[in-house]
Coordinates of C-alpha atoms in Angstrom, one line a residue:
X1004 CA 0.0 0.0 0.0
X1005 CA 1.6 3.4 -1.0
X1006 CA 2.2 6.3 1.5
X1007 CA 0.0 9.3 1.4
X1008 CA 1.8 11.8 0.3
X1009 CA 2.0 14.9 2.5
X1010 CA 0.1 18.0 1.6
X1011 CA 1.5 20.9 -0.3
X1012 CA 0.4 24.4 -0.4
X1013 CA -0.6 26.5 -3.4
X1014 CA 1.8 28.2 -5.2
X1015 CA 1.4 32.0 -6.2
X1016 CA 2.2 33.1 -9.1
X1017 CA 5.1 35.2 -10.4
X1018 CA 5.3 38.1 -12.4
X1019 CA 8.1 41.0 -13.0
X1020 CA 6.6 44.2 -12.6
X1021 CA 7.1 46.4 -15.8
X1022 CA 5.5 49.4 -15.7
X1023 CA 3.4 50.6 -12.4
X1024 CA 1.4 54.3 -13.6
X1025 CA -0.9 56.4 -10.7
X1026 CA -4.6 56.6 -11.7
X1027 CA -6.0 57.8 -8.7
X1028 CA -3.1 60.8 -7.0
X1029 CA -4.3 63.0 -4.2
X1030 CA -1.5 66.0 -2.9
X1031 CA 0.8 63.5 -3.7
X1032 CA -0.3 60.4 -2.1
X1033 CA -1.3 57.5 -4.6
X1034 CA -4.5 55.4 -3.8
X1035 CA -4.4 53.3 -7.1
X1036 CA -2.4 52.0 -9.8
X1037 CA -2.4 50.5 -13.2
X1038 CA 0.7 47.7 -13.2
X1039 CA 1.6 45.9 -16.2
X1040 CA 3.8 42.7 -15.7
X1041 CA 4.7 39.1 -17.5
X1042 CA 4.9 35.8 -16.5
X1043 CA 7.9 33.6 -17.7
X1044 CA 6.6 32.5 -20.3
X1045 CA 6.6 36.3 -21.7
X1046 CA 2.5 36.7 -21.2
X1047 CA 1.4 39.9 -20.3
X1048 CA -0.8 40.8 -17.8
X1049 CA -2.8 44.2 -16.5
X1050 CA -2.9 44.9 -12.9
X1051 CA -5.2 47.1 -10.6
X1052 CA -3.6 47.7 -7.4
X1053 CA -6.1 50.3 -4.4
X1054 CA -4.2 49.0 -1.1
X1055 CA -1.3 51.2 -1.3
X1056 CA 1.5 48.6 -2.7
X1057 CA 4.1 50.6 -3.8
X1058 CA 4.4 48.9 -7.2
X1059 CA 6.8 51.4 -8.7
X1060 CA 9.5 50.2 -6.7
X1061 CA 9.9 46.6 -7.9
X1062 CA 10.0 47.6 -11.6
X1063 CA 12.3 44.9 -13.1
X1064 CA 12.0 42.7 -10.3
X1065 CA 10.2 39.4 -9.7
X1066 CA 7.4 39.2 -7.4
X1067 CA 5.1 36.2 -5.8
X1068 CA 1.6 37.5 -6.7
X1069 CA -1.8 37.3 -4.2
X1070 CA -3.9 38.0 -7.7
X1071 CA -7.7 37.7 -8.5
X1072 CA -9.6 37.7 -11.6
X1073 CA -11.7 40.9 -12.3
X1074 CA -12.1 40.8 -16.0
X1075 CA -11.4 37.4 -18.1
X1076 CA -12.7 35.2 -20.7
X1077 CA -13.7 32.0 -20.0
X1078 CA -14.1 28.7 -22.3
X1079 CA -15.2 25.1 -22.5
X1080 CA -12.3 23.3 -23.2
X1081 CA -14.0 21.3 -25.2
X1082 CA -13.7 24.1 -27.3
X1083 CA -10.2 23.4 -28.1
X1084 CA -11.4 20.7 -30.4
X1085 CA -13.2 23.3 -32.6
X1086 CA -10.3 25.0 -32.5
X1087 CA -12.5 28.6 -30.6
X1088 CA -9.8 29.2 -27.4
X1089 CA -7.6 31.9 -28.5
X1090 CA -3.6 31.0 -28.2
X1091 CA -2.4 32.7 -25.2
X1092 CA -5.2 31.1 -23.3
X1093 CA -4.4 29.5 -19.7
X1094 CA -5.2 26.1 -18.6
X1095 CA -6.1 25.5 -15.2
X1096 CA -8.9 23.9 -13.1
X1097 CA -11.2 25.4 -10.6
X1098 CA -10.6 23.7 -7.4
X1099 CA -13.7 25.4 -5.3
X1100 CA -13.4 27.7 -2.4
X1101 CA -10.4 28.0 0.2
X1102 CA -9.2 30.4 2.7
X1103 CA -5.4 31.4 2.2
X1104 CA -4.1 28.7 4.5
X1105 CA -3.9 27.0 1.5
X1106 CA -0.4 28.8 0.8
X1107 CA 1.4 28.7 4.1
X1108 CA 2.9 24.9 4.6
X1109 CA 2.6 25.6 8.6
X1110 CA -1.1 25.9 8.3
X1111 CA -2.0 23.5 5.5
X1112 CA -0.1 20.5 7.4
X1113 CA -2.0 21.9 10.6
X1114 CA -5.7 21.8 8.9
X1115 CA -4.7 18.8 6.1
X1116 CA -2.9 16.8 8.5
X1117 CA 0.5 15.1 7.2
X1118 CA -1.4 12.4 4.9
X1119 CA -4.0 15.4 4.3
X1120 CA -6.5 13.0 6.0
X1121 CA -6.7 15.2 9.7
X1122 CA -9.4 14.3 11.6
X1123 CA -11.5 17.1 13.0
X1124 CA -11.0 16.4 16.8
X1125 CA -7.3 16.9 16.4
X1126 CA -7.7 20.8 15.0
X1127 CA -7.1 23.6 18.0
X1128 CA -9.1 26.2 16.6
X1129 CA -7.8 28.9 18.9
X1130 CA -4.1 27.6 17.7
X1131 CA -4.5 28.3 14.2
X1132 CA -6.3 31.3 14.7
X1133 CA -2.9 32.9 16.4
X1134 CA -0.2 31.6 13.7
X1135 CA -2.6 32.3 10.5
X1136 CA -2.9 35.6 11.8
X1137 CA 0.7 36.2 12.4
X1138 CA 1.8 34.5 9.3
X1139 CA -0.9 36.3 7.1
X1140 CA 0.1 40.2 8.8
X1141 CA 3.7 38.9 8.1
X1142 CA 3.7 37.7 4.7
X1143 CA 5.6 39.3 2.0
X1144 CA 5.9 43.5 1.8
X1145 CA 2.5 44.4 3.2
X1146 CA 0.5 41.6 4.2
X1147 CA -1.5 38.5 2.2
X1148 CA -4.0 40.5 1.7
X1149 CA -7.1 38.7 3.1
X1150 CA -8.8 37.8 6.3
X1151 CA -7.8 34.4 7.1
X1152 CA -10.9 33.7 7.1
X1153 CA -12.3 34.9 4.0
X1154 CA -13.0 32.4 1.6
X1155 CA -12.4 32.6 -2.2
X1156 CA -12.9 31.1 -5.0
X1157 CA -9.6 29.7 -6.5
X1158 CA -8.3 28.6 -10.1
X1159 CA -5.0 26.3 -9.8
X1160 CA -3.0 26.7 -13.3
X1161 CA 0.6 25.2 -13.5
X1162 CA 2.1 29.0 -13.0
X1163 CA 0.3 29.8 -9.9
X1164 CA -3.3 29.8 -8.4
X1165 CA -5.5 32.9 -9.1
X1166 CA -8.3 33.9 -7.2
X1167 CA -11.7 34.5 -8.9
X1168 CA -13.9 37.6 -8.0
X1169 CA -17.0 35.5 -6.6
X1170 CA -19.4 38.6 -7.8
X1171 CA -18.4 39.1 -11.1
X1172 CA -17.8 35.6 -12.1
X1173 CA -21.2 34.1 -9.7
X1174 CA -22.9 32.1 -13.0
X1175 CA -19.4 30.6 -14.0
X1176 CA -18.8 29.6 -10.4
X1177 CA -22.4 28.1 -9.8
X1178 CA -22.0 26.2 -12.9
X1179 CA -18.8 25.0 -12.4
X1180 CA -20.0 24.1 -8.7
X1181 CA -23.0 22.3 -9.8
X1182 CA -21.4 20.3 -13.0
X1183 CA -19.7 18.1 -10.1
X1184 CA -17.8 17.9 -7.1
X1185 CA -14.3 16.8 -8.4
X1186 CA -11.9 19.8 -10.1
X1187 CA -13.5 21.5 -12.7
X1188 CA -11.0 21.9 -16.3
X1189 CA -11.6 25.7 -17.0
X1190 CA -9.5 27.8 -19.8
X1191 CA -9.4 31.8 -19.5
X1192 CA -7.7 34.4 -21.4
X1193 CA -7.4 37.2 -18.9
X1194 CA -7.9 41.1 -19.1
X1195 CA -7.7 42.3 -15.7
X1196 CA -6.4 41.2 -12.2
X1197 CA -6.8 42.5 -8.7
X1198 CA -3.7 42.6 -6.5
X1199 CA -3.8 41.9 -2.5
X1200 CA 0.0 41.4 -1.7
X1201 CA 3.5 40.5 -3.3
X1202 CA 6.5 39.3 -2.0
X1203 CA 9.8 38.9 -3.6
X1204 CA 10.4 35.9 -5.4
X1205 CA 13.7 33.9 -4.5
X1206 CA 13.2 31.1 -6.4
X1207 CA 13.6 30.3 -10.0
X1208 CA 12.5 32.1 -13.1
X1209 CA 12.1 29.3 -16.1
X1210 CA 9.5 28.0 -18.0
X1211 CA 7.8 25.1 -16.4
X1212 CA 7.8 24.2 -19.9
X1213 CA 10.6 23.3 -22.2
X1214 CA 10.6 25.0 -25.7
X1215 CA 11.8 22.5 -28.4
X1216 CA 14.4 23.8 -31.0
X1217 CA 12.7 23.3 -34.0
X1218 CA 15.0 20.5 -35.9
X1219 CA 16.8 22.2 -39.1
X1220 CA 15.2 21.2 -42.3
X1221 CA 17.0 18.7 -44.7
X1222 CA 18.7 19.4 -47.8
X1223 CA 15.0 17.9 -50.0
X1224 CA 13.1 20.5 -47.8
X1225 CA 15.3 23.4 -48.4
X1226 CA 14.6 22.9 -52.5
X1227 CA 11.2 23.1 -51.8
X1228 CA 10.2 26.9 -52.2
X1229 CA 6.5 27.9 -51.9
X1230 CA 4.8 24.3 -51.5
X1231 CA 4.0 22.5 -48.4
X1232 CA 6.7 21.0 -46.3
X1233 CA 7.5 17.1 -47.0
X1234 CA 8.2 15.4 -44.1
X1235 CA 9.0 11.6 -45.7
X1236 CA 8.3 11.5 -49.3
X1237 CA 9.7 8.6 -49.5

């Protein structure tokens, strides 16, 4: 019989900040911002930030993201097949509503258990209460960014999880939440995030993904001008 594995948290993602401009200034005091940033795979993103993060300083730099989902378009995957999901389109699934103990290894081994099988009995309420409070105040520049209590709804991709705005999104969700109980495939091209917190990133920036070289053509392919590539003509 294999051993359960122990439970990991979420991972953010990360973005480098490009260009941070002020769209709400007050006698010099900025209440909001308009951030561009890319991933590592080069795709771009837009950014409202209205808690004060001083964005402008970590131009250039990498940053773990607390991000949610304001503005995005969202497909069947089946859709793929018909060839309708834009490229540039992430891949993800929607795994249902968590607090942010889900990114804090202390707290997920403390609620999950080490086999992520904890039974109820064994969780101090009053315990986790005082270290997710400390750990979300203490989290990256300013804070996580959310009660630790306050649930959202959460899209795991393979470059980080995203929150989704439960409001705007509320038919998407309900659908999703009704089609079945195990994680929902979803694929989203989006416009507009929301940020609640950054940190700097100190681990490594590469592609989860390989890119493949494309293989140099062969001397038959190279006298072909202006028809369709051969790949074994004979």
């Amino acid at each position: 019989m294999a051993t359960p594995e122990k439970p990991l948290p979420y991972p953010l993602a990360v973005l480098a900040v490009e260009s941070c401009t002020p769209t709400v200034e007050h006698e010099g005091k900025i209440y909001a911002r308009l951030i561009q940033a890319k991933d590592i795979n080069n795709q771009s993103f837009t950014i409202r930030e209205r808690t004060g993060i001083e964005a402008e300083n970590y131009i250039g730099k990498q940053l773990e993201c607390v991000l949610e989902i304001v503005k995005a378009t969202f497909y069947d995957p089946e859709d793929e097949k018909n060839k309708k999901i834009p490229a540039g389109a992430i891949k993800g699934e929607f795994v249902g509503s968590e607090t942010g103990y889900k990114f804090f290894p202390e707290l997920v081994t403390m609620v999950d258990g080490e086999t992520g099988n904890a039974d109820d009995d064994d969780f101090n309420e009053d315990e986790y209460d005082t270290l997710a409070t400390k750990l979300f105040a203490e989290w990256g520049v300013y804070g996580f960014g959310l009660d630790v209590y306050q649930d959202k709804p959460m899209i795991k991709t393979e470059d980080g999880v995203f929150f989704l705005n439960e409001y705007i999104f509320e038919e998407w969700i309900d659908k999703w939440e009704e089609a079945s109980t195990i994680k929902k495939p979803v694929c989203f091209v989006v416009e507009e995030l929301l940020l609640h917190g950054i940190k700097p990133h100190t681990g490594e920036w590469k592609p989860k993904h390989e890119v493949k070289e494309e293989e140099p053509l062969k001397p038959y392919e190279m006298l072909i001008v202006g028809r369709p590539k051969i790949i074994d003509p004979w």
